[in-house]
Amino acid sequence: AQKITQTQPGMFVQEKEAVTLDCTYDTSDPSYGLFWYKQPSSGEMIFLIYQGSYDQQNATEGRYSLNFQKARKSANLVISASQLGDSAMYFCAMREVRGMRFGAGTRLTVKP
Amino acid sequence: DVKVTQSSRYLVKRTGEKVFLECVQDMDHENMFWYRQDPGLGLRLIYFSYDVKMKEKGDIPEGYSVSREKKERFSLILESASTNQTSMYLCASRLSGTGGFGGNTIYFGEGSWLTVV
């Protein structure tokens, strides 16, 4: 069975600094997709970034980048130049036939 | 833009009541999902549907049922609500597909906060 592990229940970062949110995964499928979602206090899930297992380069979307280390089965999210609006829950997830397998999430708090 | 709409954002129900959570998507997606979100546990799959009238149990189906009579609508039913079903419920949809970004991405509704007293 696939598994997603986020070991950081909470993280703090100073405004304008970079922060890395950890995610490790376990799957026996050679082809897979990894996602990061942001969930503000309002509850909606906002898609941030996607990495395919065969993608040659690490994904980037604006201030978000994904540090994909396939051999180590890790897919860490890096947020550069943190903003107060980045304070939220962040979920790492992997595609499954039955939708998406999620990690437990990391609550990021950005300090002014 | 894909739109997934959950009919109720906040509900308070009594123990034993039958509860309906409705979800509608406007992008002709084949796959639809109901998740439950609890602190420290992330999102857990309750039920999913491949297509109209097709449904399968997820990881935590006990105490829930679903209905998908039309492609755009997926309903979650709590037959007899209990206090341990107090949670946030998220509906989602996705194009069916085997790979790539388009075949993978799930789109979520805004969530329904259910309190059972």
Coordinates of N, CA and C in Angstrom, one line a residue:
Chain A
A1 N 0.8 -1.2 0.0 CA 0.0 0.0 0.0 C 0.9 1.2 0.0
Q2 N 0.4 2.3 -0.6 CA 1.1 3.5 -0.7 C 1.0 4.2 0.7
K3 N 2.1 5.0 1.0 CA 2.1 5.7 2.2 C 2.8 7.1 2.0
I4 N 2.3 8.1 2.7 CA 2.9 9.4 2.7 C 3.1 9.8 4.1
T5 N 4.3 10.3 4.4 CA 4.7 10.7 5.7 C 5.2 12.1 5.8
Q6 N 4.5 12.9 6.6 CA 5.0 14.2 6.9 C 5.3 14.3 8.4
T7 N 6.6 14.4 8.7 CA 7.0 14.3 10.1 C 7.0 15.6 10.9
Q8 N 6.6 16.7 10.3 CA 6.6 18.0 11.0 C 5.2 18.4 11.2
P9 N 4.7 18.2 12.4 CA 3.3 18.7 12.7 C 3.2 20.2 12.6
G10 N 4.2 20.9 13.0 CA 4.2 22.4 12.9 C 5.6 22.9 12.6
M11 N 5.6 24.0 11.9 CA 6.8 24.7 11.5 C 6.6 26.2 11.6
F12 N 7.7 26.9 12.0 CA 7.6 28.4 12.1 C 8.7 28.9 11.2
V13 N 8.5 30.0 10.6 CA 9.5 30.7 9.7 C 9.3 32.2 9.8
Q14 N 10.4 32.9 9.7 CA 10.3 34.3 9.7 C 9.9 34.8 8.3
E15 N 9.1 35.9 8.3 CA 8.7 36.5 7.0 C 10.0 36.8 6.2
K16 N 9.9 36.5 4.9 CA 10.9 36.7 3.9 C 12.0 35.6 3.9
E17 N 11.9 34.7 4.8 CA 12.9 33.6 4.8 C 12.3 32.4 4.0
A18 N 13.2 31.5 3.7 CA 12.8 30.3 3.0 C 12.5 29.2 4.0
V19 N 11.6 28.2 3.7 CA 11.3 27.1 4.6 C 11.1 25.9 3.7
T20 N 11.5 24.7 4.3 CA 11.3 23.4 3.7 C 10.4 22.6 4.5
L21 N 9.4 22.1 3.8 CA 8.4 21.2 4.4 C 8.7 19.8 3.9
D22 N 8.9 18.8 4.8 CA 9.3 17.5 4.5 C 8.2 16.6 4.1
C23 N 8.5 15.7 3.2 CA 7.5 14.6 2.7 C 8.3 13.4 2.2
T24 N 8.0 12.3 2.8 CA 8.6 11.0 2.2 C 7.4 10.2 1.8
Y25 N 7.7 9.3 0.9 CA 6.6 8.5 0.4 C 7.1 7.0 0.2
D26 N 6.1 6.2 0.0 CA 6.5 4.8 -0.2 C 5.5 4.2 -1.2
T27 N 6.0 3.7 -2.3 CA 5.2 3.0 -3.3 C 6.0 2.0 -4.1
S28 N 5.3 1.0 -4.6 CA 6.0 0.1 -5.4 C 5.7 0.3 -6.9
D29 N 4.9 1.3 -7.2 CA 4.6 1.7 -8.6 C 5.8 2.4 -9.2
P30 N 6.2 2.0 -10.4 CA 7.3 2.8 -11.1 C 6.9 4.1 -11.6
S31 N 5.6 4.3 -11.8 CA 5.1 5.6 -12.3 C 4.1 6.1 -11.2
Y32 N 4.4 7.4 -10.8 CA 3.5 8.0 -9.8 C 3.6 9.5 -9.9
G33 N 2.6 10.1 -9.2 CA 2.6 11.6 -9.2 C 2.5 12.1 -7.8
L34 N 3.2 13.1 -7.5 CA 3.2 13.7 -6.1 C 2.7 15.1 -6.2
F35 N 2.0 15.5 -5.2 CA 1.3 16.8 -5.1 C 1.6 17.5 -3.8
W36 N 1.5 18.8 -3.8 CA 1.4 19.6 -2.6 C 0.2 20.4 -2.7
Y37 N -0.6 20.5 -1.5 CA -1.8 21.3 -1.4 C -1.6 22.2 -0.2
K38 N -2.2 23.4 -0.3 CA -2.2 24.4 0.8 C -3.7 24.5 1.3
Q39 N -3.8 24.5 2.6 CA -5.2 24.6 3.1 C -5.2 25.8 4.1
P40 N -5.7 27.0 3.7 CA -5.8 28.1 4.7 C -6.9 27.7 5.7
S41 N -7.0 28.6 6.7 CA -8.0 28.4 7.8 C -9.4 28.3 7.2
S42 N -9.7 28.9 6.1 CA -11.0 28.8 5.5 C -11.4 27.4 5.0
G43 N -10.4 26.6 4.8 CA -10.8 25.2 4.5 C -10.5 24.7 3.1
E44 N -10.5 25.6 2.2 CA -10.4 25.0 0.8 C -9.0 24.5 0.6
M45 N -8.9 23.5 -0.3 CA -7.6 22.9 -0.6 C -7.1 23.6 -1.9
I46 N -5.9 24.1 -1.9 CA -5.4 24.8 -3.0 C -4.2 24.1 -3.6
F47 N -4.3 23.7 -4.8 CA -3.2 22.9 -5.4 C -2.0 23.9 -5.6
L48 N -0.8 23.4 -5.2 CA 0.4 24.2 -5.3 C 1.3 23.7 -6.5
I49 N 1.7 22.4 -6.4 CA 2.7 22.0 -7.3 C 2.6 20.5 -7.5
Y50 N 3.1 20.0 -8.7 CA 3.0 18.6 -9.1 C 4.4 18.1 -9.6
Q51 N 4.7 16.9 -9.2 CA 5.9 16.3 -9.7 C 5.6 14.9 -10.2
G52 N 5.9 14.6 -11.4 CA 5.8 13.2 -11.9 C 7.0 12.4 -11.7
S53 N 6.9 11.2 -11.5 CA 8.0 10.3 -11.1 C 9.1 10.3 -12.3
Y54 N 8.7 10.5 -13.5 CA 9.6 10.5 -14.6 C 10.1 11.8 -15.1
D55 N 9.6 12.9 -14.4 CA 10.0 14.2 -14.7 C 11.5 14.4 -14.4
Q56 N 12.2 14.9 -15.4 CA 13.7 15.0 -15.3 C 14.1 16.1 -14.4
Q57 N 13.2 17.2 -14.3 CA 13.6 18.3 -13.5 C 12.7 18.5 -12.3
N58 N 13.2 19.1 -11.3 CA 12.3 19.4 -10.1 C 11.3 20.5 -10.5
A59 N 10.0 20.3 -10.0 CA 9.0 21.2 -10.4 C 9.2 22.5 -9.7
T60 N 8.8 23.6 -10.3 CA 8.7 24.9 -9.7 C 7.5 25.6 -10.2
E61 N 6.9 26.4 -9.2 CA 5.8 27.2 -9.5 C 5.9 28.5 -8.7
G62 N 6.4 29.5 -9.3 CA 6.6 30.8 -8.6 C 7.5 30.6 -7.4
R63 N 7.0 30.9 -6.2 CA 7.9 30.8 -5.0 C 7.9 29.4 -4.4
Y64 N 7.2 28.5 -5.1 CA 7.2 27.1 -4.6 C 8.1 26.2 -5.5
S65 N 8.9 25.4 -4.9 CA 9.7 24.4 -5.7 C 9.6 23.1 -4.9
L66 N 9.8 22.0 -5.7 CA 9.7 20.7 -5.1 C 11.1 20.1 -5.2
N67 N 11.7 19.7 -4.1 CA 13.0 19.1 -4.0 C 12.8 17.6 -4.1
F68 N 12.8 17.0 -5.3 CA 12.4 15.6 -5.5 C 13.7 14.8 -5.5
Q69 N 13.8 13.9 -4.6 CA 14.9 12.9 -4.5 C 14.4 11.5 -4.6
K70 N 14.4 11.0 -5.8 CA 13.7 9.8 -6.1 C 14.3 8.6 -5.3
A71 N 15.6 8.5 -5.3 CA 16.2 7.4 -4.6 C 15.9 7.4 -3.1
R72 N 15.7 8.5 -2.6 CA 15.4 8.6 -1.1 C 13.9 8.7 -0.9
K73 N 13.1 8.7 -2.0 CA 11.7 8.7 -1.9 C 11.2 9.9 -1.0
S74 N 11.8 11.1 -1.4 CA 11.4 12.3 -0.7 C 10.9 13.3 -1.7
A75 N 10.0 14.2 -1.3 CA 9.5 15.2 -2.2 C 9.2 16.4 -1.3
N76 N 10.2 17.1 -0.9 CA 10.1 18.2 0.0 C 9.6 19.5 -0.7
L77 N 8.8 20.3 -0.1 CA 8.3 21.5 -0.6 C 9.2 22.7 -0.1
V78 N 9.7 23.5 -0.9 CA 10.4 24.6 -0.5 C 9.7 25.9 -0.9
I79 N 9.4 26.7 0.1 CA 8.8 28.0 -0.1 C 9.8 29.1 0.1
S80 N 10.0 29.9 -0.9 CA 11.0 30.9 -0.8 C 10.3 32.2 -0.4
A81 N 11.1 33.1 0.2 CA 10.6 34.5 0.6 C 9.2 34.4 1.2
S82 N 9.1 33.7 2.3 CA 7.8 33.5 3.0 C 7.0 34.8 3.2
Q83 N 5.7 34.7 3.1 CA 4.8 35.8 3.3 C 3.8 35.4 4.4
L84 N 3.2 36.4 5.0 CA 2.3 36.1 6.1 C 1.1 35.3 5.6
G85 N 0.7 35.5 4.3 CA -0.3 34.7 3.7 C 0.0 33.2 3.5
D86 N 1.2 32.9 3.7 CA 1.6 31.5 3.5 C 1.3 30.6 4.8
S87 N 0.9 31.3 5.8 CA 0.5 30.6 7.1 C -0.7 29.7 6.7
A88 N -0.6 28.4 6.9 CA -1.7 27.5 6.5 C -1.2 26.1 6.8
M89 N -2.1 25.1 6.6 CA -1.7 23.7 6.6 C -1.3 23.3 5.2
Y90 N -0.3 22.5 5.1 CA 0.3 22.0 3.9 C 0.3 20.5 3.9
F91 N -0.3 19.9 2.8 CA -0.4 18.5 2.6 C 0.4 18.0 1.4
C92 N 1.1 16.9 1.6 CA 1.8 16.2 0.6 C 0.8 15.0 0.2
A93 N 0.8 14.7 -1.1 CA -0.1 13.7 -1.5 C 0.4 12.9 -2.7
M94 N -0.1 11.7 -2.9 CA 0.3 10.9 -4.0 C -0.9 10.4 -4.7
R95 N -0.9 10.4 -6.0 CA -2.0 9.9 -6.8 C -2.2 8.4 -6.5
E96 N -3.5 8.0 -6.4 CA -3.8 6.6 -6.4 C -5.0 6.4 -7.3
V97 N -5.3 5.1 -7.6 CA -6.4 4.8 -8.4 C -7.7 5.3 -7.7
R98 N -7.6 5.2 -6.4 CA -8.8 5.7 -5.6 C -8.6 7.1 -5.1
G99 N -8.1 7.9 -6.0 CA -8.0 9.4 -5.7 C -6.6 9.8 -5.3
M100 N -6.4 10.1 -4.0 CA -5.2 10.7 -3.6 C -4.9 10.2 -2.2
R101 N -3.7 9.8 -1.9 CA -3.2 9.4 -0.5 C -2.5 10.6 0.1
F102 N -3.0 11.0 1.3 CA -2.5 12.3 1.9 C -1.6 12.0 3.1
G103 N -0.7 12.8 3.3 CA 0.1 12.8 4.6 C -0.8 13.5 5.7
A104 N -0.3 13.5 6.9 CA -1.0 14.1 8.0 C -1.0 15.6 8.0
G105 N -0.1 16.2 7.2 CA -0.1 17.7 7.1 C 1.0 18.3 8.0
T106 N 1.4 19.5 7.6 CA 2.3 20.4 8.4 C 1.6 21.7 8.5
R107 N 1.5 22.2 9.7 CA 1.0 23.6 9.9 C 2.1 24.6 9.9
L108 N 2.1 25.4 8.9 CA 3.2 26.5 8.8 C 2.7 27.8 9.4
T109 N 3.5 28.4 10.2 CA 3.2 29.7 10.7 C 4.3 30.7 10.3
V110 N 3.9 31.8 9.7 CA 4.9 32.7 9.2 C 4.9 33.9 10.2
K111 N 6.0 34.2 10.8 CA 6.1 35.3 11.8 C 6.5 36.6 11.2
P112 N 5.9 37.7 11.6 CA 6.3 39.0 11.0 C 7.6 39.5 11.6
Chain B
D1 N -12.5 27.5 -15.1 CA -12.0 26.9 -13.9 C -12.9 25.8 -13.4
V2 N -12.4 24.7 -12.9 CA -13.2 23.7 -12.3 C -13.8 24.2 -11.1
K3 N -15.1 23.8 -10.9 CA -15.8 24.3 -9.7 C -16.4 23.1 -9.1
V4 N -16.1 22.9 -7.8 CA -16.7 21.8 -7.0 C -17.4 22.5 -5.9
T5 N -18.7 22.3 -5.8 CA -19.5 23.1 -4.8 C -20.1 22.1 -3.8
Q6 N -19.9 22.4 -2.6 CA -20.5 21.7 -1.5 C -21.7 22.5 -0.9
S7 N -22.8 21.9 -0.8 CA -24.0 22.7 -0.5 C -24.0 23.4 0.8
S8 N -23.4 22.8 1.8 CA -23.4 23.3 3.2 C -22.0 23.5 3.7
R9 N -21.7 24.7 4.2 CA -20.4 24.9 4.8 C -20.4 24.5 6.3
Y10 N -21.4 24.8 7.0 CA -21.5 24.6 8.4 C -22.8 23.9 8.7
L11 N -22.7 22.8 9.4 CA -24.0 22.1 9.8 C -23.8 21.7 11.3
V12 N -24.9 21.8 12.0 CA -25.0 21.2 13.4 C -26.2 20.2 13.4
K13 N -25.9 19.0 13.7 CA -27.0 18.0 13.7 C -27.0 17.2 15.0
R14 N -28.1 16.6 15.3 CA -28.3 15.9 16.5 C -27.9 14.4 16.3
T15 N -27.4 13.8 17.3 CA -27.2 12.3 17.3 C -28.4 11.6 16.8
G16 N -28.2 10.7 15.9 CA -29.3 9.8 15.4 C -29.9 10.4 14.1
E17 N -29.7 11.7 13.8 CA -30.3 12.3 12.6 C -29.6 11.7 11.4
K18 N -30.4 11.7 10.3 CA -29.9 11.4 9.0 C -29.4 12.6 8.3
V19 N -28.1 12.6 7.8 CA -27.5 13.8 7.3 C -27.1 13.6 5.9
F20 N -27.4 14.6 5.1 CA -27.0 14.6 3.6 C -26.0 15.7 3.4
L21 N -24.9 15.3 2.8 CA -23.9 16.3 2.3 C -23.9 16.2 0.8
E22 N -24.1 17.3 0.2 CA -24.2 17.3 -1.3 C -23.0 18.0 -1.9
C23 N -22.7 17.4 -3.1 CA -21.5 18.0 -3.8 C -21.8 17.9 -5.3
V24 N -21.5 19.0 -6.0 CA -21.8 19.2 -7.4 C -20.5 19.7 -8.1
Q25 N -20.1 19.1 -9.2 CA -19.0 19.6 -10.0 C -19.4 19.9 -11.4
D26 N -18.8 20.9 -12.0 CA -19.3 21.4 -13.3 C -18.3 21.1 -14.5
M27 N -17.4 20.1 -14.3 CA -16.4 19.9 -15.3 C -16.5 18.5 -16.0
D28 N -17.7 17.9 -15.8 CA -17.9 16.6 -16.4 C -16.9 15.5 -16.0
H29 N -16.4 15.6 -14.8 CA -15.4 14.6 -14.3 C -16.1 13.3 -14.0
E30 N -15.4 12.2 -14.4 CA -15.9 10.9 -14.1 C -15.8 10.5 -12.6
N31 N -14.6 10.9 -12.0 CA -14.3 10.4 -10.7 C -14.8 11.5 -9.6
M32 N -15.4 11.0 -8.6 CA -15.7 11.9 -7.5 C -15.4 11.2 -6.1
F33 N -15.1 12.0 -5.1 CA -14.6 11.5 -3.9 C -15.2 12.2 -2.7
W34 N -15.3 11.5 -1.6 CA -15.6 12.1 -0.3 C -14.4 11.8 0.7
Y35 N -13.9 12.8 1.3 CA -12.8 12.7 2.3 C -13.3 13.2 3.6
R36 N -12.7 12.7 4.6 CA -12.9 13.3 6.0 C -11.6 13.8 6.5
Q37 N -11.5 14.9 7.1 CA -10.3 15.5 7.6 C -10.4 15.7 9.1
D38 N -9.4 15.2 9.8 CA -9.3 15.3 11.2 C -7.9 15.7 11.6
P39 N -7.7 16.5 12.6 CA -6.3 17.0 13.0 C -5.4 15.8 13.3
G40 N -4.2 15.9 12.7 CA -3.2 14.9 12.9 C -3.4 13.6 12.0
L41 N -4.5 13.5 11.3 CA -4.8 12.4 10.5 C -4.8 12.7 9.0
G42 N -4.8 13.9 8.7 CA -4.8 14.3 7.3 C -6.2 14.0 6.7
L43 N -6.2 13.8 5.4 CA -7.5 13.5 4.7 C -7.6 11.9 4.5
R44 N -8.7 11.4 4.9 CA -9.0 10.0 4.7 C -10.2 9.8 3.8
L45 N -10.0 8.8 2.9 CA -11.0 8.6 1.9 C -12.2 7.8 2.5
I46 N -13.4 8.3 2.3 CA -14.6 7.6 2.8 C -15.2 6.7 1.7
Y47 N -15.5 7.3 0.6 CA -16.1 6.6 -0.6 C -15.6 7.4 -1.8
F48 N -15.5 6.6 -2.9 CA -15.3 7.3 -4.2 C -16.2 6.6 -5.3
S49 N -16.3 7.3 -6.4 CA -17.2 6.9 -7.5 C -16.4 7.0 -8.8
Y50 N -16.3 5.9 -9.5 CA -15.7 6.0 -10.8 C -16.6 6.7 -11.9
D51 N -17.9 6.5 -11.7 CA -18.8 7.1 -12.7 C -20.2 7.0 -12.1
V52 N -21.2 7.4 -12.9 CA -22.5 7.4 -12.4 C -22.9 6.0 -11.9
K53 N -23.5 5.9 -10.8 CA -24.0 4.7 -10.2 C -22.9 3.7 -9.8
M54 N -21.7 4.1 -9.9 CA -20.6 3.2 -9.5 C -19.9 3.8 -8.3
K55 N -19.8 3.0 -7.3 CA -19.2 3.5 -6.0 C -18.3 2.4 -5.4
E56 N -17.3 2.8 -4.7 CA -16.5 1.9 -4.0 C -16.1 2.4 -2.6
K57 N -16.0 1.6 -1.6 CA -15.6 2.0 -0.3 C -14.1 2.5 -0.3
G58 N -13.9 3.5 0.5 CA -12.5 3.9 0.7 C -12.0 3.3 2.0
D59 N -11.2 4.1 2.7 CA -10.5 3.6 3.9 C -11.4 3.5 5.2
I60 N -12.4 4.4 5.2 CA -13.2 4.6 6.4 C -14.7 4.7 6.1
P61 N -15.3 3.7 5.5 CA -16.7 3.8 5.0 C -17.7 3.6 6.1
E62 N -17.3 3.0 7.2 CA -18.3 2.6 8.3 C -19.1 3.8 8.7
G63 N -20.4 3.7 8.7 CA -21.3 4.8 9.2 C -21.7 5.7 8.1
Y64 N -21.2 5.5 6.8 CA -21.5 6.4 5.7 C -22.0 5.5 4.5
S65 N -22.8 6.2 3.7 CA -23.2 5.7 2.4 C -23.1 6.8 1.4
V66 N -23.2 6.5 0.1 CA -23.1 7.6 -0.9 C -24.1 7.3 -2.0
S67 N -24.4 8.3 -2.8 CA -25.3 8.2 -3.9 C -24.7 9.0 -5.1
R68 N -24.8 8.4 -6.3 CA -24.4 9.1 -7.5 C -25.3 8.7 -8.6
E69 N -26.4 9.5 -8.7 CA -27.4 9.2 -9.7 C -27.1 10.0 -11.0
K70 N -26.4 11.1 -10.8 CA -26.1 11.9 -12.0 C -24.6 12.2 -11.9
K71 N -24.0 12.4 -13.1 CA -22.5 12.5 -13.2 C -22.0 13.7 -12.3
E72 N -22.7 14.7 -12.3 CA -22.2 15.9 -11.7 C -22.4 16.0 -10.1
R73 N -23.2 15.0 -9.6 CA -23.6 15.1 -8.2 C -23.2 13.9 -7.4
F74 N -22.6 14.1 -6.3 CA -22.1 13.0 -5.4 C -22.5 13.3 -4.0
S75 N -23.4 12.5 -3.4 CA -23.9 12.8 -2.1 C -23.3 11.8 -1.0
L76 N -23.0 12.4 0.1 CA -22.6 11.6 1.2 C -23.7 11.6 2.3
I77 N -24.0 10.4 2.8 CA -25.1 10.2 3.7 C -24.6 9.6 5.0
L78 N -25.0 10.2 6.1 CA -24.8 9.7 7.4 C -26.1 9.1 7.9
E79 N -26.2 7.8 7.9 CA -27.6 7.2 8.1 C -28.1 7.6 9.5
S80 N -27.2 7.6 10.5 CA -27.6 7.9 11.9 C -26.3 8.6 12.5
A81 N -26.3 9.9 12.5 CA -25.1 10.6 12.9 C -24.7 10.3 14.3
S82 N -23.4 10.3 14.5 CA -22.9 10.1 15.8 C -21.9 11.1 16.1
T83 N -21.6 11.4 17.4 CA -20.6 12.4 17.8 C -19.2 12.2 17.2
N84 N -18.9 11.0 17.0 CA -17.5 10.7 16.4 C -17.5 11.0 14.9
Q85 N -18.6 11.4 14.3 CA -18.6 11.8 12.9 C -18.5 13.4 12.8
T86 N -18.3 14.0 13.9 CA -18.0 15.5 13.9 C -16.6 15.7 13.2
S87 N -16.6 16.4 12.2 CA -15.4 16.5 11.4 C -15.6 17.5 10.2
M88 N -14.6 17.6 9.4 CA -14.7 18.4 8.2 C -14.7 17.4 7.1
Y89 N -15.6 17.6 6.1 CA -15.8 16.7 5.0 C -15.5 17.5 3.7
L90 N -14.7 16.8 2.9 CA -14.3 17.5 1.6 C -14.7 16.6 0.5
C91 N -15.3 17.2 -0.5 CA -15.7 16.5 -1.7 C -14.6 16.9 -2.8
A92 N -14.4 16.0 -3.7 CA -13.4 16.3 -4.8 C -13.8 15.6 -6.0
S93 N -13.2 16.0 -7.2 CA -13.5 15.4 -8.4 C -12.2 15.4 -9.3
R94 N -12.2 14.5 -10.3 CA -11.1 14.3 -11.1 C -11.5 13.7 -12.4
L95 N -10.8 14.1 -13.5 CA -10.9 13.4 -14.7 C -10.4 12.0 -14.6
S96 N -11.0 11.0 -15.2 CA -10.4 9.7 -15.2 C -9.2 9.7 -16.1
G97 N -8.2 8.9 -15.7 CA -7.0 9.0 -16.5 C -5.9 8.2 -15.8
T98 N -4.9 7.8 -16.5 CA -3.9 6.9 -15.9 C -2.6 7.7 -15.6
G99 N -2.5 8.8 -16.1 CA -1.2 9.5 -15.7 C -1.1 10.9 -16.2
G100 N 0.0 11.5 -16.0 CA 0.2 12.9 -16.3 C -0.5 13.8 -15.4
F101 N -0.3 15.1 -15.5 CA -0.9 16.0 -14.6 C -2.4 16.1 -14.8
G102 N -2.9 16.1 -16.0 CA -4.3 16.2 -16.2 C -5.1 15.0 -15.6
G103 N -4.5 13.9 -15.7 CA -5.2 12.7 -15.3 C -5.0 12.4 -13.8
N104 N -4.2 13.3 -13.2 CA -3.9 13.1 -11.8 C -4.6 14.1 -10.9
T105 N -4.8 15.3 -11.3 CA -5.1 16.4 -10.4 C -6.5 16.2 -9.9
I106 N -6.7 16.4 -8.6 CA -8.0 16.4 -7.9 C -8.3 17.8 -7.6
Y107 N -9.6 18.1 -7.7 CA -10.1 19.5 -7.4 C -11.1 19.3 -6.3
F108 N -10.9 20.2 -5.3 CA -11.7 20.1 -4.1 C -12.8 21.2 -3.9
G109 N -13.8 20.8 -3.2 CA -14.8 21.8 -2.8 C -14.2 22.5 -1.6
E110 N -15.0 23.5 -1.0 CA -14.6 24.3 0.1 C -14.7 23.6 1.4
G111 N -15.3 22.5 1.5 CA -15.4 21.7 2.7 C -16.7 22.0 3.5
S112 N -17.2 21.0 4.2 CA -18.3 21.1 5.1 C -18.0 20.7 6.5
W113 N -18.2 21.7 7.4 CA -17.9 21.5 8.8 C -19.1 20.9 9.5
L114 N -19.1 19.7 9.9 CA -20.2 19.0 10.5 C -19.9 18.9 12.0
T115 N -20.9 19.3 12.8 CA -20.8 19.1 14.3 C -22.1 18.3 14.6
V116 N -21.8 17.1 15.3 CA -22.9 16.3 15.8 C -23.0 16.4 17.3
V117 N -24.1 16.8 17.8 CA -24.3 17.0 19.2 C -25.2 16.0 19.9

